[in-house]
XYZ file of C-alpha atoms in Angstrom:
785
model
C -6.637 -50.142 -46.001
C -4.022 -52.931 -46.071
C -0.339 -52.818 -45.403
C 2.407 -53.480 -47.943
C 2.005 -54.289 -51.639
C -0.468 -56.582 -53.359
C 0.339 -60.240 -52.836
C 2.227 -59.708 -49.615
C -0.706 -60.646 -47.368
C -3.517 -58.958 -45.523
C -1.700 -58.413 -42.224
C -2.835 -55.192 -40.588
C -1.558 -53.830 -37.273
C -4.194 -53.265 -34.645
C -4.594 -49.590 -33.627
C -3.723 -48.763 -30.033
C -6.085 -47.635 -27.321
C -9.811 -47.981 -27.780
C -9.482 -48.500 -31.502
C -7.312 -51.544 -30.909
C -9.931 -53.123 -28.694
C -12.858 -52.508 -31.035
C -11.375 -53.941 -34.274
C -10.708 -57.696 -34.832
C -7.154 -58.826 -35.318
C -6.011 -59.991 -38.768
C -3.258 -62.555 -38.757
C -0.844 -63.274 -41.560
C -1.578 -66.261 -43.784
C 0.423 -69.345 -42.909
C 3.321 -69.822 -45.167
C 3.028 -66.441 -46.733
C 6.059 -64.362 -45.835
C 5.602 -60.791 -44.995
C 7.754 -58.470 -47.026
C 9.917 -55.938 -45.282
C 8.477 -52.509 -45.077
C 9.699 -50.036 -47.596
C 11.167 -46.720 -46.734
C 8.133 -44.987 -48.132
C 5.863 -46.929 -45.770
C 7.425 -45.584 -42.628
C 5.696 -43.178 -40.285
C 4.570 -39.880 -41.774
C 6.391 -36.614 -41.265
C 6.109 -35.255 -37.767
C 6.584 -38.624 -35.998
C 9.751 -39.862 -34.375
C 10.226 -42.667 -36.927
C 13.170 -40.841 -38.445
C 15.116 -41.565 -35.264
C 15.064 -45.399 -35.790
C 18.305 -47.302 -35.210
C 20.748 -48.109 -37.991
C 20.246 -50.949 -40.475
C 22.130 -53.425 -38.294
C 19.260 -53.437 -35.825
C 16.397 -52.691 -38.236
C 14.250 -55.749 -39.072
C 10.643 -56.299 -39.962
C 7.983 -56.551 -37.361
C 6.933 -60.155 -38.346
C 9.400 -62.750 -39.753
C 8.409 -65.493 -42.188
C 7.169 -68.627 -40.478
C 9.998 -70.851 -41.635
C 12.807 -68.448 -41.010
C 12.301 -67.386 -37.387
C 14.938 -69.682 -35.968
C 17.422 -68.865 -38.685
C 16.937 -65.189 -38.129
C 17.606 -65.624 -34.435
C 20.702 -67.652 -35.152
C 22.143 -65.228 -37.646
C 21.353 -62.083 -35.699
C 22.128 -63.322 -32.208
C 25.318 -61.357 -31.909
C 23.748 -58.266 -33.295
C 20.758 -58.566 -30.997
C 23.013 -58.806 -27.979
C 24.727 -55.596 -28.975
C 21.538 -53.778 -29.701
C 19.327 -55.156 -26.947
C 20.706 -52.819 -24.330
C 20.297 -49.866 -26.644
C 16.792 -50.930 -27.495
C 15.902 -51.453 -23.860
C 17.100 -48.005 -22.933
C 15.242 -46.332 -25.773
C 12.174 -48.438 -25.124
C 12.151 -47.437 -21.493
C 12.527 -43.819 -22.486
C 9.657 -44.223 -24.907
C 7.551 -45.745 -22.134
C 8.181 -42.772 -19.870
C 7.437 -40.273 -22.618
C 4.315 -42.158 -23.596
C 3.064 -42.327 -20.013
C 3.619 -38.594 -19.591
C 1.636 -37.933 -22.742
C -1.185 -40.148 -21.569
C -1.320 -38.337 -18.226
C -1.557 -35.057 -20.093
C -4.464 -36.285 -22.164
C -2.453 -37.155 -25.296
C -2.328 -40.680 -26.626
C 1.104 -42.239 -26.713
C 0.267 -44.049 -29.965
C -0.880 -42.976 -33.378
C -4.458 -44.042 -34.105
C -5.829 -45.158 -37.447
C -7.540 -41.814 -38.109
C -4.734 -39.493 -37.070
C -2.338 -39.668 -40.012
C -1.474 -36.602 -41.992
C -1.445 -38.341 -45.429
C -4.483 -40.584 -45.197
C -2.503 -43.813 -44.595
C -2.849 -45.774 -41.374
C -0.213 -44.736 -38.834
C -0.140 -48.165 -37.231
C 0.282 -49.706 -40.684
C 3.437 -47.708 -41.259
C 4.841 -48.244 -37.791
C 4.255 -51.984 -37.520
C 6.755 -52.966 -40.213
C 9.953 -51.548 -38.886
C 10.889 -52.453 -35.357
C 13.278 -49.539 -34.905
C 10.626 -47.127 -36.089
C 8.185 -48.513 -33.549
C 10.724 -47.937 -30.826
C 11.122 -44.255 -31.430
C 7.867 -43.214 -33.037
C 5.719 -43.835 -29.986
C 3.102 -45.772 -32.035
C 3.267 -48.769 -29.659
C 4.579 -48.360 -26.139
C 6.657 -51.522 -25.908
C 7.213 -52.467 -29.541
C 10.626 -50.881 -29.631
C 11.972 -53.615 -27.384
C 10.601 -56.707 -29.201
C 12.827 -59.712 -28.940
C 11.143 -61.886 -31.575
C 12.016 -59.339 -34.225
C 15.520 -60.643 -34.142
C 17.102 -57.504 -32.831
C 15.740 -56.750 -29.363
C 14.668 -58.675 -26.355
C 11.107 -57.790 -25.402
C 9.322 -56.896 -28.610
C 7.440 -60.148 -29.185
C 4.237 -59.969 -31.193
C 2.640 -56.802 -29.945
C -0.608 -55.208 -30.916
C 1.059 -52.723 -33.136
C 3.046 -55.390 -34.988
C -0.098 -57.044 -36.284
C -1.049 -59.418 -33.432
C -3.762 -58.797 -30.857
C -3.578 -59.796 -27.259
C -5.528 -63.023 -27.944
C -3.703 -64.046 -31.103
C -1.704 -67.311 -31.161
C 2.051 -67.113 -31.553
C 3.738 -67.940 -34.804
C 4.329 -71.605 -35.596
C 8.070 -71.701 -35.139
C 8.193 -69.157 -32.352
C 10.030 -70.007 -29.202
C 7.510 -70.722 -26.384
C 9.621 -68.947 -23.806
C 9.787 -65.927 -26.006
C 6.075 -66.047 -26.549
C 5.436 -65.992 -22.827
C 7.410 -62.826 -22.623
C 5.544 -61.469 -25.593
C 2.261 -62.169 -23.868
C 3.510 -60.258 -20.841
C 4.472 -57.383 -23.069
C 1.041 -57.488 -24.655
C -0.594 -57.241 -21.267
C 1.611 -54.303 -20.417
C 0.709 -52.659 -23.710
C -2.967 -52.977 -23.017
C -2.616 -51.580 -19.510
C -0.545 -48.716 -20.820
C -3.042 -48.008 -23.585
C -5.829 -47.811 -21.013
C -3.723 -45.426 -18.842
C -4.139 -47.697 -15.787
C -1.271 -48.547 -13.433
C -0.174 -52.148 -13.392
C 0.149 -52.201 -9.628
C 1.138 -50.106 -6.597
C 4.476 -48.397 -6.547
C 7.164 -50.663 -5.175
C 8.090 -48.398 -2.232
C 4.650 -46.886 -1.671
C 3.982 -49.125 1.310
C 7.020 -47.699 3.069
C 6.064 -44.038 2.514
C 4.849 -41.998 5.484
C 1.154 -41.285 5.645
C 0.245 -37.778 4.389
C -0.459 -35.253 7.108
C -4.135 -34.420 7.473
C -5.093 -30.913 6.431
C -5.540 -28.783 9.561
C -8.941 -27.335 10.270
C -9.694 -23.648 10.239
C -9.512 -23.613 14.025
C -6.075 -25.217 13.999
C -4.812 -22.701 11.451
C -6.281 -19.837 13.464
C -4.669 -21.185 16.629
C -1.283 -21.427 14.942
C -1.608 -17.888 13.592
C -2.481 -16.596 17.054
C 0.445 -18.518 18.534
C 2.877 -17.043 16.015
C 1.497 -13.592 16.756
C 1.876 -14.007 20.503
C 5.521 -15.062 20.303
C 6.493 -12.400 17.759
C 9.181 -9.971 18.891
C 6.963 -6.905 18.620
C 4.111 -8.559 20.482
C 6.454 -9.490 23.302
C 7.994 -6.012 23.243
C 4.572 -4.354 23.494
C 3.410 -6.638 26.299
C 6.691 -6.200 28.138
C 6.493 -2.416 27.837
C 2.923 -2.452 29.149
C 3.728 -4.725 32.098
C 6.766 -2.616 32.986
C 4.665 0.565 32.801
C 2.136 -0.846 35.263
C 4.882 -1.828 37.705
C 6.980 1.335 37.379
C 3.991 3.668 37.812
C 2.410 1.716 40.655
C 0.149 2.536 42.520
C -1.432 4.566 39.714
C -3.836 1.744 38.861
C -4.530 0.779 42.449
C -7.346 3.313 42.881
C -7.594 4.732 39.360
C -10.935 6.509 39.899
C -9.922 8.439 43.004
C -6.197 9.271 42.923
C -3.869 11.139 40.559
C -0.066 10.869 40.288
C 2.141 13.524 41.900
C -0.581 16.107 42.648
C -4.179 16.923 41.778
C -3.740 20.315 40.114
C -2.285 20.004 36.640
C -3.534 16.386 36.321
C -7.066 17.654 37.031
C -6.669 20.201 34.248
C -5.447 17.568 31.814
C -8.183 15.125 32.804
C -10.686 17.865 31.925
C -8.930 18.500 28.588
C -9.347 14.880 27.480
C -12.960 14.825 28.647
C -13.840 18.090 26.906
C -12.274 17.179 23.550
C -14.043 13.827 23.454
C -17.390 15.311 24.518
C -17.439 18.287 22.171
C -16.244 16.363 19.102
C -19.257 14.109 19.513
C -21.726 16.870 20.383
C -20.636 20.038 18.522
C -17.214 19.850 16.802
C -17.324 23.466 15.628
C -17.173 24.594 19.259
C -13.974 22.680 20.073
C -11.825 25.710 20.847
C -14.597 27.576 22.686
C -14.541 25.493 25.852
C -16.951 25.609 28.776
C -14.281 27.164 31.056
C -13.001 30.749 31.309
C -16.486 31.949 30.402
C -17.022 34.192 28.424
C -13.519 34.080 26.884
C -13.021 32.968 23.279
C -10.526 30.297 22.162
C -10.209 29.226 25.804
C -9.271 25.617 24.939
C -6.005 26.964 23.484
C -4.914 28.621 26.719
C -2.597 25.631 27.320
C -1.505 22.416 25.587
C -4.628 20.484 24.741
C -3.799 16.740 24.567
C -6.155 16.734 21.587
C -4.675 13.471 20.347
C -6.333 11.704 23.280
C -9.807 12.829 22.214
C -10.900 9.291 21.224
C -10.347 8.211 24.829
C -12.369 11.221 26.003
C -15.388 9.895 24.143
C -15.712 7.065 26.657
C -17.410 7.723 29.978
C -18.650 10.920 31.619
C -18.219 12.751 34.885
C -15.202 13.440 37.127
C -14.569 9.844 38.200
C -14.447 8.622 34.623
C -12.192 11.547 33.739
C -9.758 10.541 36.515
C -9.873 6.897 35.443
C -9.211 7.915 31.853
C -6.269 10.058 32.881
C -4.640 7.263 34.889
C -5.024 4.759 32.070
C -3.489 7.146 29.569
C -0.739 7.943 32.070
C 0.296 4.281 32.144
C -0.120 3.819 28.398
C 2.041 6.886 27.732
C 4.916 5.215 29.590
C 4.388 1.972 27.676
C 4.348 3.760 24.312
C 7.512 5.686 25.122
C 9.337 2.451 25.977
C 8.096 0.703 22.854
C 8.891 3.682 20.635
C 12.479 4.026 21.825
C 12.932 0.249 21.574
C 11.666 0.296 17.991
C 13.977 3.159 17.058
C 17.053 1.455 18.504
C 16.170 -1.815 16.774
C 15.666 -0.097 13.435
C 19.017 1.652 13.754
C 20.713 -1.716 14.297
C 20.846 -2.398 18.039
C 20.234 -5.832 19.520
C 17.234 -6.696 21.638
C 18.868 -6.095 25.001
C 20.536 -2.906 23.805
C 17.217 -1.630 22.426
C 15.527 -2.478 25.716
C 18.137 -0.385 27.549
C 17.373 2.524 25.224
C 13.631 2.149 25.742
C 13.732 1.921 29.542
C 16.267 4.712 29.973
C 14.240 7.002 27.701
C 10.994 6.437 29.606
C 12.127 6.123 33.233
C 14.997 8.606 33.369
C 15.074 10.130 36.883
C 14.497 13.679 35.615
C 11.119 12.658 34.157
C 9.865 11.759 37.637
C 9.550 15.472 38.324
C 7.216 15.687 35.298
C 4.777 13.058 36.584
C 2.065 15.705 36.821
C 2.534 16.815 33.204
C 1.015 14.214 30.932
C 1.768 16.290 27.844
C 5.483 15.977 28.668
C 5.316 12.252 29.411
C 3.375 11.623 26.209
C 6.518 11.547 24.088
C 6.465 7.996 22.715
C 5.302 9.177 19.313
C 8.663 10.891 18.732
C 10.931 7.795 18.615
C 8.157 5.641 17.134
C 7.627 8.027 14.207
C 11.385 8.242 13.632
C 11.630 4.440 13.637
C 8.829 4.132 11.079
C 10.286 6.803 8.827
C 13.735 5.220 8.988
C 12.297 1.813 8.151
C 10.224 3.156 5.299
C 13.317 4.778 3.784
C 15.431 1.635 4.234
C 17.956 3.373 6.466
C 19.674 2.297 9.661
C 22.611 3.610 11.610
C 24.444 0.298 11.481
C 23.859 -0.676 7.845
C 23.330 2.641 6.121
C 20.955 3.152 3.220
C 19.555 -0.034 1.674
C 17.229 0.830 -1.218
C 15.822 -2.695 -1.418
C 14.245 -2.242 2.032
C 12.222 0.840 1.105
C 8.503 0.701 1.829
C 6.206 3.674 1.375
C 3.620 2.222 3.781
C 5.943 2.735 6.731
C 6.610 6.293 5.550
C 2.888 7.094 5.630
C 2.613 5.512 9.078
C 5.591 7.510 10.343
C 4.168 10.849 9.223
C 0.783 9.934 10.671
C 2.282 9.118 14.077
C 4.315 12.330 13.926
C 1.143 14.346 13.275
C -0.573 12.611 16.191
C 2.368 13.448 18.456
C 2.113 17.093 17.428
C -1.583 17.123 18.341
C -0.739 16.287 21.955
C 0.851 19.670 22.502
C 3.462 22.109 21.250
C 5.559 21.953 24.405
C 7.080 18.684 23.147
C 5.760 18.693 19.595
C 7.243 21.975 18.389
C 10.928 20.961 18.845
C 10.011 17.672 17.194
C 8.553 19.526 14.212
C 11.693 21.598 13.776
C 13.833 18.465 14.105
C 11.892 16.784 11.299
C 12.191 19.877 9.126
C 15.940 19.975 9.714
C 16.292 16.248 9.035
C 14.457 16.572 5.722
C 16.659 19.508 4.714
C 19.904 17.751 5.630
C 18.838 14.555 3.860
C 17.978 16.443 0.676
C 21.334 18.250 0.696
C 23.258 15.003 1.214
C 21.221 13.282 -1.501
C 22.033 15.870 -4.163
C 25.623 16.281 -2.984
C 26.228 12.566 -3.453
C 24.608 12.691 -6.860
C 26.866 15.538 -7.957
C 29.951 13.851 -6.554
C 29.381 10.407 -8.045
C 27.353 11.367 -11.099
C 24.836 8.643 -10.306
C 21.313 9.015 -9.019
C 20.766 7.395 -5.641
C 17.744 5.056 -5.813
C 14.746 6.677 -4.192
C 11.599 6.138 -6.235
C 8.514 8.152 -7.050
C 6.290 6.276 -4.619
C 8.606 7.060 -1.724
C 8.841 10.676 -2.815
C 5.047 10.906 -3.030
C 4.740 9.378 0.439
C 7.118 11.964 1.869
C 5.324 14.826 0.159
C 1.857 13.721 1.212
C 2.995 12.818 4.707
C 4.815 16.110 5.121
C 1.745 18.013 3.929
C -0.406 16.126 6.439
C 2.027 16.883 9.249
C 2.260 20.556 8.303
C -1.519 20.794 7.952
C -2.083 19.420 11.450
C 0.516 21.830 12.775
C -1.142 24.837 11.154
C -4.603 23.831 12.321
C -3.292 23.429 15.848
C -1.336 26.677 15.719
C -4.156 28.880 14.455
C -6.075 29.001 17.788
C -2.862 29.761 19.664
C -2.136 32.660 17.356
C -5.666 33.937 18.010
C -5.053 33.720 21.758
C -1.843 35.705 21.357
C -3.714 38.279 19.322
C -6.481 38.645 21.919
C -4.124 38.444 24.912
C -0.750 39.885 23.917
C 0.403 39.823 27.533
C 0.334 36.001 27.346
C 3.556 35.967 25.304
C 6.738 34.883 27.064
C 9.772 37.091 27.478
C 13.439 36.321 27.837
C 13.017 37.138 31.525
C 10.433 34.368 31.832
C 12.802 31.938 30.155
C 15.605 32.873 32.541
C 13.466 31.922 35.561
C 13.218 28.323 34.318
C 16.717 27.930 32.812
C 18.667 25.272 34.769
C 22.368 25.525 35.628
C 24.898 22.853 34.696
C 24.562 21.255 38.148
C 20.990 20.305 37.241
C 22.295 17.561 34.910
C 23.592 15.603 37.913
C 20.751 16.385 40.309
C 17.784 14.054 40.728
C 14.254 15.113 41.715
C 12.795 14.235 45.083
C 10.597 11.513 43.531
C 13.658 9.358 42.693
C 13.776 6.376 45.052
C 17.525 5.900 44.584
C 18.866 9.475 44.461
C 16.028 11.643 45.809
C 17.149 11.718 49.444
C 20.853 11.986 48.598
C 20.331 15.054 46.388
C 18.144 17.035 48.737
C 20.847 19.625 49.380
C 21.607 20.023 45.681
C 17.941 20.603 44.940
C 17.726 23.305 47.585
C 20.376 25.298 45.685
C 18.266 25.383 42.512
C 15.892 28.344 42.010
C 13.018 26.189 40.682
C 13.970 22.566 41.168
C 10.869 20.901 39.563
C 12.135 22.109 36.165
C 15.865 22.074 36.920
C 16.591 18.554 38.223
C 17.653 17.015 34.921
C 19.594 13.860 35.841
C 19.051 11.239 33.072
C 20.709 8.568 35.201
C 24.266 7.846 36.255
C 24.038 4.338 34.787
C 22.986 5.838 31.482
C 25.891 8.264 31.602
C 28.310 5.358 32.182
C 26.868 3.184 29.421
C 26.889 6.081 26.957
C 30.505 6.882 27.827
C 31.426 3.252 27.238
C 29.592 3.416 23.933
C 32.060 6.023 22.703
C 34.866 3.417 22.804
C 33.126 0.037 22.475
C 30.085 -0.038 20.249
C 28.489 -1.496 17.151
C 28.063 2.002 15.739
C 30.729 3.397 13.449
C 33.097 5.960 14.921
C 31.629 8.862 12.980
C 28.152 7.944 14.169
C 29.318 7.824 17.771
C 30.846 11.253 17.390
C 27.628 12.595 15.849
C 25.600 11.187 18.747
C 28.021 12.775 21.221
C 27.720 16.113 19.435
C 23.931 15.823 19.630
C 24.094 15.127 23.363
C 26.249 18.160 24.050
C 24.217 20.433 21.762
C 20.878 19.509 23.331
C 22.336 20.009 26.803
C 23.429 23.487 25.845
C 19.960 24.344 24.536
C 18.352 22.819 27.634
C 20.281 25.304 29.777
C 18.357 28.164 28.154
C 19.951 31.475 29.079
C 22.419 29.908 31.532
C 24.935 29.104 28.790
C 26.583 32.453 28.019
C 23.181 34.098 28.446
C 21.905 32.021 25.539
C 23.255 34.583 23.071
C 24.327 31.993 20.500
C 22.035 29.152 21.518
C 18.548 29.625 22.924
C 17.976 33.329 22.275
C 18.217 33.065 18.437
C 15.640 30.284 18.538
C 13.421 32.353 20.814
C 13.572 35.371 18.549
C 13.429 33.844 15.070
C 11.618 30.503 15.114
C 7.808 30.844 15.014
C 6.169 29.555 18.164
C 9.406 29.001 20.064
C 8.705 31.946 22.335
C 5.809 29.999 23.867
C 8.215 27.423 25.336
C 9.018 28.750 28.792
C 10.844 25.651 30.143
C 14.098 24.963 28.253
C 14.922 22.036 30.542
C 12.364 19.846 28.794
C 14.715 19.649 25.816
C 16.509 17.116 28.000
C 14.166 14.640 26.356
C 16.379 14.673 23.260
C 19.541 14.365 25.340
C 18.116 11.268 27.018
C 17.193 9.687 23.690
C 20.667 10.226 22.233
C 22.332 8.907 25.383
C 20.115 5.846 25.148
C 21.242 5.193 21.568
C 24.887 5.436 22.592
C 24.224 2.998 25.438
C 22.360 0.649 23.095
C 25.412 0.478 20.831
C 27.652 -0.471 23.750
C 25.279 -3.102 25.160
C 24.767 -4.618 21.696
C 28.516 -4.915 21.207
C 28.755 -6.591 24.610
C 26.020 -9.123 23.847
C 27.556 -9.911 20.448
C 30.916 -10.553 22.067
C 29.394 -12.794 24.721
C 27.590 -14.773 22.016
C 30.880 -15.311 20.179
C 32.648 -16.456 23.336
C 29.957 -18.916 24.309
C 29.861 -20.335 20.776
C 33.602 -21.069 20.908
C 33.529 -22.907 24.253
C 32.979 -26.658 24.411
C 31.107 -27.187 26.635
C 29.403 -23.796 26.628
C 29.710 -23.296 30.413
C 29.800 -20.601 31.735
C 27.839 -19.413 28.686
C 24.451 -19.160 30.453
C 25.961 -17.048 33.212
C 27.635 -14.753 30.704
C 24.373 -14.297 28.850
C 22.580 -13.483 32.064
C 25.281 -10.912 32.788
C 24.278 -9.013 29.635
C 20.976 -8.238 31.364
C 22.777 -6.338 34.113
C 22.776 -2.951 32.283
C 19.032 -3.259 31.692
C 18.445 -4.134 35.332
C 20.515 -1.185 36.593
C 18.763 1.289 34.307
C 15.390 0.003 35.476
C 16.314 0.222 39.163
C 17.549 3.783 38.762
C 14.115 4.720 37.411
C 12.211 3.575 40.527
C 10.088 6.330 42.047
C 8.295 7.450 45.170
C 5.689 9.531 43.344
C 2.749 10.398 45.640
C -0.815 9.683 44.573
C -3.141 12.076 46.429
C -6.885 11.600 46.489
C -8.790 13.910 44.153
C -11.195 16.329 45.929
C -14.740 15.026 45.710
C -17.123 16.814 43.409
C -19.573 18.991 45.407
C -23.193 17.908 45.093
C -24.062 21.460 44.042
C -21.926 21.096 40.891
C -24.050 18.201 39.661
C -27.232 20.258 39.430
C -26.019 23.854 39.099
C -27.051 25.652 35.942
C -24.530 27.672 34.022
C -23.021 30.034 33.435
C -21.741 29.772 36.978
C -18.899 30.963 39.208
C -17.365 28.827 41.937
C -15.820 30.629 44.918
C -13.110 30.797 46.134
C -11.336 31.103 42.791
C -7.596 30.836 42.184
C -5.215 29.038 39.843
C -5.088 25.798 41.855
C -8.720 25.504 42.954
C -10.061 26.382 39.530
C -8.398 23.288 38.051
C -10.586 21.198 40.353
C -13.623 23.141 39.190
C -12.728 22.338 35.599
C -12.656 18.633 36.469
C -15.974 18.848 38.327
C -17.589 20.550 35.314
C -17.269 17.322 33.312
C -20.763 16.476 34.637
C -22.717 18.023 31.798
C -20.063 20.643 30.948
C -21.922 23.786 32.076
C -20.233 27.088 31.268
C -18.054 28.197 34.192
C -16.096 31.384 34.747
C -13.317 29.514 36.528
C -10.248 28.201 34.768
C -6.560 27.440 35.221
C -3.899 27.447 32.519
C -0.468 28.704 31.618
C -1.681 32.289 31.946
C -4.639 34.071 33.545
C -6.882 36.286 31.380
C -7.385 39.785 32.737
C -11.126 39.365 32.816
C -10.798 36.425 35.193
C -8.499 38.529 37.337
C -11.240 41.184 37.466
C -13.860 38.600 38.429
C -11.709 37.298 41.280
C -11.065 40.820 42.522
C -14.673 42.031 42.335
C -16.152 38.872 43.831
C -14.104 39.233 47.006
C -17.054 41.185 48.454
C -19.717 38.784 47.212
C -22.594 38.862 47.942
C -23.013 42.610 47.529
C -24.745 44.722 44.912
C -21.559 45.680 43.069
C -20.346 42.106 42.556
C -23.845 40.904 41.668
C -24.297 43.573 39.018
C -20.865 42.825 37.542
C -21.538 39.092 37.349
C -24.933 39.698 35.779
C -23.234 41.836 33.148
C -20.970 38.877 32.241
C -24.000 36.586 32.011
C -23.389 34.621 35.211
C -26.590 33.122 36.640
C -25.298 30.938 39.502
C -22.615 31.309 42.195
C -21.462 28.311 44.228
C -19.636 29.109 47.479
C -17.712 26.151 48.955
C -17.778 26.100 52.768
C -14.709 23.913 53.019
C -12.540 26.479 51.231
C -13.620 29.763 52.870
C -11.350 29.614 55.907
C -9.168 32.738 55.974
C -11.118 34.430 53.164
C -13.673 37.309 53.213
C -16.474 34.765 52.607
C -15.838 33.205 55.987
C -17.913 36.067 57.438
C -20.435 36.717 54.658
C -21.327 33.122 53.756
C -24.321 33.126 56.130
C -25.390 36.763 55.526
C -29.019 37.304 54.331
C -29.462 38.119 50.633
C -33.208 38.899 50.278
C -32.557 42.602 49.788
C -30.149 41.912 46.886
C -32.737 40.283 44.661
C -31.043 36.853 44.644
C -31.852 33.490 46.205
C -29.728 31.386 48.491
C -29.829 27.602 49.016
C -27.768 25.119 51.031
C -26.736 22.112 48.903
C -24.497 19.761 50.792
C -21.267 21.481 51.770
C -21.896 24.436 49.443
C -24.165 27.461 49.250
C -25.804 28.078 45.890
C -26.802 31.657 44.913
C -29.058 32.219 41.937
C -28.696 35.719 40.544
């Protein structure tokens, strides 16, 4: 196809890209002028040819040979005015065309891409302004030889190939520029860069991609310096130091005494062993034979069963107990720290709350009660639930921070805490129930008052429902065996008289136990005035009292929150006094009579745990306000001195709270397991038998877990009382017949324990006439019935 009308010549623009390279160029005949393109010959619909410049700058793509100089002379002024405009549009066209080429689209119209069957290059090569805006040729919109612009020249798209000679009367200087434009057009059409970027040599070298080991190392480094990693490690290190020398000889010593710790070491060992061997027999333990539901005779520490699955025998049981003893302190510190941080306290303030909660002086008297010290799940679960619901004491309710995953985790930790025992878990369960009720009432009250629904969400509601069902299910499963024990042994229930024996007076709140390194010796006289000082020395710490009092006046908490915390402190103190506060008529007695399971709690003073936690939160608010103020002061000083000293001074409350928690807890050596216990066949009875010695027997029975008649717990079954009474005359026919009736097959008499007992005389008596055998095994005598 040819361009123009018949008689105007055979000039045909060369297509761009590969098509332009494959077809030979056709030059215009010498002396034959090329007619201007008609309007109808412009680019087809859909191109940018309609955006060509006005007539003043619109000339043909190739001038007649004899008129080139005249055209330049006559249009010089116009070209000067339009050159800048053409340059700008040409540059814009170049950028657009390059972007299209990078995207896989040609910046020019090829000979076989027209919508009407006419050659696109044929239509675009006649009008210089159309070439500028249509994108048919990258640089044709800036041709200078056209008479209007500066850099157009004789481009490929205007009918001249890269090797074609310039027109006869063309200006050589202009032709040089045209040749340069042609070269640029070819490079652009081939989508190849002309040369390196001007400033590329000055650019910084790209960083090499780190290897998988480098990325793993960075991830580990970020994990190690994270706040919660440091908090956990700090809590663990502090627990080791504050409980020292618990881990000095962890296989042979126990903290405080070796009675209740021996019982609890057996509990962990039994739960781990039986869940692996015969889970259905969990509550029918190997002690108190032949009693049923004997594992529910006291708090079970069932939540530590996974630890009980590791190791076997008494030494491993003692080691396990000591490790869990230290970890319980670490978890309590971390849990209280997490709660204070979630509520809005700073790091140092939260650390004060964590340390004061874990190492309060009154807890030193509970060093032999692991189920009391295992309280870290309480603040940790509350922290998780508060975070999942997007709530904090300092910032209130923030719906955008809700996360149902934390809600599930909080209910799971709460259920685990309940599985450690009802002595601490039951008040926690009632607290959660009350908190849910109060929150629901406030939620609907606000909705009625404002007429707007507070954002909550179905997922969060489902998490609370499922989590609450899980918590309640664990509670019911744990409570069922205890109800069976009460049914079988109704005399095991507590009475108000029992509660009165352990109810502390008001002086107990300022009296420290003898294990306190700071106050123990100074309070010896005050302890002597208490009826049962191990459960009545309830000092949470004088430093904690002072910090909490300061928190009432200077704190980051709002005034109403401070008053609520103060009310909680006073209320829990009143309940901790049991029947000592106006006989408990309006406080403890209604709980004892109406709340299910509350009657099993014989030691009201352990409610001091909640008092300590609330005091710690008040103190955390005061210390956080202090650290914030110090930070503001140091930021305003130029230079910052004495800023470092002021910041170090903010650690003083934490240091004082820690020092007040130092202890002198004894660590006696656990009695060695008799050799006879390693090989004795059950069911067996170990004599002498009493509450204290039987706890050792329970620990010794962890070698194989034979059934034993002995046992120590919160109450003594009547059948065990009968066994102890009848066996006082052992070995005689009456006691032998009675033991055979119970199913006992072996009796172990310990020589080291018979001093001052009836067996001191009968231990060497002959037994052939009684139909039993007698054998010396180490320091014990073994009778086989």
